[in-house]
Short mmCIF file of C-alpha atoms and ligand atoms in Angstrom, two decimals:
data_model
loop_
_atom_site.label_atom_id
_atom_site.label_comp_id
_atom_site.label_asym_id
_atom_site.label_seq_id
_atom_site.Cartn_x
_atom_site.Cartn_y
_atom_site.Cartn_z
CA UNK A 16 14.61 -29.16 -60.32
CA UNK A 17 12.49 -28.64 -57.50
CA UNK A 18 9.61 -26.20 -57.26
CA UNK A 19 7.31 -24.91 -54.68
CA UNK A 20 3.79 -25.79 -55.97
CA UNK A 21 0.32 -24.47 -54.99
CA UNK A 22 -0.64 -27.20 -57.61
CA UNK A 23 -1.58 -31.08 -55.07
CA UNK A 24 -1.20 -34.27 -56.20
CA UNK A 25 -4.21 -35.94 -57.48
CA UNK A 26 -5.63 -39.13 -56.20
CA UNK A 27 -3.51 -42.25 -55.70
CA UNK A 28 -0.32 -40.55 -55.80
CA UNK A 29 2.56 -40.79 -53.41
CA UNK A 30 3.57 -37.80 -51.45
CA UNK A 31 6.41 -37.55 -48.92
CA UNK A 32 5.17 -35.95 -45.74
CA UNK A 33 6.99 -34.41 -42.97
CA UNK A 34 6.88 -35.92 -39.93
CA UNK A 35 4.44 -33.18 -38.12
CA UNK A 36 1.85 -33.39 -41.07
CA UNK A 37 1.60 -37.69 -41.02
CA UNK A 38 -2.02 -38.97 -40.08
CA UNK A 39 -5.57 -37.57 -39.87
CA UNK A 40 -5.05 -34.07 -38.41
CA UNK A 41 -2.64 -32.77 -40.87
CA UNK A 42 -1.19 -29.02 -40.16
CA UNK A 43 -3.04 -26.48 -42.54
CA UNK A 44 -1.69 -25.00 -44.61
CA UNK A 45 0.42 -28.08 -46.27
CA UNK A 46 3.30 -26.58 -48.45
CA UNK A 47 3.80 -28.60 -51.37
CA UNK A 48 7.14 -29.04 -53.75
CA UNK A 49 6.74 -30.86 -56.70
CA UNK A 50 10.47 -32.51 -58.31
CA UNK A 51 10.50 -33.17 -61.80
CA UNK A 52 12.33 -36.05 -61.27
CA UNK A 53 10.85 -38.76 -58.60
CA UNK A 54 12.72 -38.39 -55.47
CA UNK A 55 14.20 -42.38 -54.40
CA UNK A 56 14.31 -42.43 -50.77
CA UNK A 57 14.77 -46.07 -48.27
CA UNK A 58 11.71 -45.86 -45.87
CA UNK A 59 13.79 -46.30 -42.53
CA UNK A 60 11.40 -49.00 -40.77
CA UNK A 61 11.99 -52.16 -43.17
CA UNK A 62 14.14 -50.73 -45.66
CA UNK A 63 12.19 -50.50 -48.68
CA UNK A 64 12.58 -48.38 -51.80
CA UNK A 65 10.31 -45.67 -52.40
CA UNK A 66 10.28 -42.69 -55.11
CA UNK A 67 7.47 -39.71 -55.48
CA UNK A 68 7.35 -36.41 -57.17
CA UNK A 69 5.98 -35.09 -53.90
CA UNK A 70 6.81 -33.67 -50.63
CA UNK A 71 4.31 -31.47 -48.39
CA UNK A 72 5.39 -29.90 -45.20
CA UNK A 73 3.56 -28.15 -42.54
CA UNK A 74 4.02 -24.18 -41.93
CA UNK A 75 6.93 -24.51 -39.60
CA UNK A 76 9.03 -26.85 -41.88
CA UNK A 77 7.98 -24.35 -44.80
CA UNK A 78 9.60 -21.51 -42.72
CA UNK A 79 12.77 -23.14 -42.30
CA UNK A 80 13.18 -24.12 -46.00
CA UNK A 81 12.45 -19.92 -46.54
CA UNK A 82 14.99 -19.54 -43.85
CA UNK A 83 17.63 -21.88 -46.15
CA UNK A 84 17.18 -25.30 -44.67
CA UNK A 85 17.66 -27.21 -47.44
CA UNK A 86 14.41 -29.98 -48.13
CA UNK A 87 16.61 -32.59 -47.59
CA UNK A 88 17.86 -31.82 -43.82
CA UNK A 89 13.71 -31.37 -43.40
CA UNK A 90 12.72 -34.17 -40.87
CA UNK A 91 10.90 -36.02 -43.87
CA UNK A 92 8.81 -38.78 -41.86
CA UNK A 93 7.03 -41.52 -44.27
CA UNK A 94 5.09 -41.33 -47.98
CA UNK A 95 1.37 -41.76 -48.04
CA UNK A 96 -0.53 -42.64 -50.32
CA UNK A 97 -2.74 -39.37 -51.30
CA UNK A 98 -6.73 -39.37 -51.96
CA UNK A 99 -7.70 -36.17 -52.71
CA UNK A 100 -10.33 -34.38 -50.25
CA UNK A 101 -10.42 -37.66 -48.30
CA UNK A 102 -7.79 -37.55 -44.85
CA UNK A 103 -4.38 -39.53 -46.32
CA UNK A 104 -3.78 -42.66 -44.90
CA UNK A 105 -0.77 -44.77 -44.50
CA UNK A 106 0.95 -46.73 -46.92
CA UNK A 107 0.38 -50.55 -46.86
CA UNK A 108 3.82 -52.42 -45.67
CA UNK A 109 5.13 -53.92 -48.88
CA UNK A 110 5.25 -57.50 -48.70
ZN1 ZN B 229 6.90 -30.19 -40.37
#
Protein backbone atom coordinates (compact mmCIF):
# COMPACT_ATOMS: atom_id res chain seq x y z
CA UNK A 1 0.00 0.00 0.00
CA UNK A 2 1.30 3.18 -0.95
CA UNK A 3 0.04 6.56 0.19
CA UNK A 4 0.63 10.12 -0.59
CA UNK A 5 1.77 11.69 2.73
CA UNK A 6 1.94 15.35 3.88
CA UNK A 7 3.44 13.53 6.99
CA UNK A 8 8.13 13.66 6.36
CA UNK A 9 10.31 11.36 7.60
CA UNK A 10 11.99 12.19 10.75
CA UNK A 11 15.67 12.39 11.26
CA UNK A 12 18.03 9.62 10.16
CA UNK A 13 15.69 7.99 7.94
CA UNK A 14 16.16 6.91 4.39
CA UNK A 15 14.14 8.50 1.69
CA UNK A 16 14.27 7.73 -2.04
CA UNK A 17 14.56 10.94 -4.00
CA UNK A 18 13.94 11.65 -7.53
CA UNK A 19 16.57 12.51 -9.50
CA UNK A 20 15.61 16.47 -9.88
CA UNK A 21 15.21 16.86 -5.99
CA UNK A 22 19.02 15.08 -5.07
CA UNK A 23 21.47 17.62 -3.30
CA UNK A 24 21.27 21.01 -1.53
CA UNK A 25 18.73 22.95 -3.62
CA UNK A 26 15.92 20.57 -3.49
CA UNK A 27 12.60 21.57 -5.64
CA UNK A 28 9.87 22.97 -3.16
CA UNK A 29 7.36 21.64 -2.69
CA UNK A 30 8.77 17.85 -2.15
CA UNK A 31 5.78 15.35 -2.55
CA UNK A 32 6.15 12.62 -0.25
CA UNK A 33 4.65 8.79 -0.41
CA UNK A 34 5.07 6.80 2.42
CA UNK A 35 4.84 2.49 1.66
CA UNK A 36 3.91 0.47 4.42
CA UNK A 37 6.15 -1.96 3.43
CA UNK A 38 10.02 -0.82 2.83
CA UNK A 39 10.56 -0.51 -0.78
CA UNK A 40 14.08 -2.94 -1.76
CA UNK A 41 15.64 -1.28 -4.58
CA UNK A 42 19.74 -2.09 -6.09
CA UNK A 43 21.39 1.44 -6.07
CA UNK A 44 22.65 1.32 -9.82
CA UNK A 45 26.37 2.70 -9.17
CA UNK A 46 27.92 -0.37 -7.10
CA UNK A 47 25.06 -2.51 -6.81
CA UNK A 48 24.07 -2.43 -3.34
CA UNK A 49 20.81 -3.25 -1.60
CA UNK A 50 18.80 -0.60 -0.26
CA UNK A 51 15.07 -0.53 1.27
CA UNK A 52 13.06 2.76 2.72
CA UNK A 53 9.52 3.55 3.46
CA UNK A 54 10.12 6.77 1.56
CA UNK A 55 10.08 8.41 -1.72
CA UNK A 56 9.78 12.36 -2.30
CA UNK A 57 9.50 13.83 -5.69
CA UNK A 58 9.60 17.29 -6.92
CA UNK A 59 6.30 19.10 -8.43
CA UNK A 60 6.82 17.91 -11.94
CA UNK A 61 7.33 14.17 -11.05
CA UNK A 62 4.19 14.68 -8.66
CA UNK A 63 2.19 15.81 -11.78
CA UNK A 64 2.96 12.91 -13.75
CA UNK A 65 2.12 10.35 -10.99
CA UNK A 66 -1.56 12.57 -10.93
CA UNK A 67 -1.40 12.18 -14.62
CA UNK A 68 -1.04 8.02 -14.06
CA UNK A 69 2.66 7.49 -14.26
CA UNK A 70 3.01 4.90 -12.08
CA UNK A 71 5.97 5.69 -9.02
CA UNK A 72 7.88 3.11 -10.30
CA UNK A 73 8.49 4.38 -14.09
CA UNK A 74 9.37 7.87 -11.94
CA UNK A 75 13.14 8.53 -12.72
CA UNK A 76 13.92 7.57 -8.95
CA UNK A 77 17.73 8.82 -8.67
CA UNK A 78 19.53 7.69 -5.21
CA UNK A 79 18.29 7.42 -1.22
CA UNK A 80 19.61 9.95 1.21
CA UNK A 81 19.89 9.85 4.29
CA UNK A 82 17.22 12.52 5.78
CA UNK A 83 17.98 15.15 8.76
CA UNK A 84 15.14 16.99 9.32
CA UNK A 85 15.32 20.97 8.73
CA UNK A 86 19.02 20.46 7.92
CA UNK A 87 19.71 20.24 3.64
CA UNK A 88 19.91 16.09 3.03
CA UNK A 89 23.07 14.87 2.17
CA UNK A 90 24.28 11.86 0.40
CA UNK A 91 24.50 8.50 1.55
CA UNK A 92 27.98 7.19 2.58
CA UNK A 93 29.21 4.35 -0.10
CA UNK A 94 28.80 1.13 1.83
CA UNK A 95 31.94 -0.53 2.30
ZN1 LIG B 1 11.42 14.93 -10.25
Amino acid sequence: MTAFSKKQPTRGENVMLCTHSLGDNKPSPLHWFYFDNAAVFVRPHDSSIGESHWLAVCPECFVLFQMGTPLEQLPIGADEVWLGDEPAILKPEMS
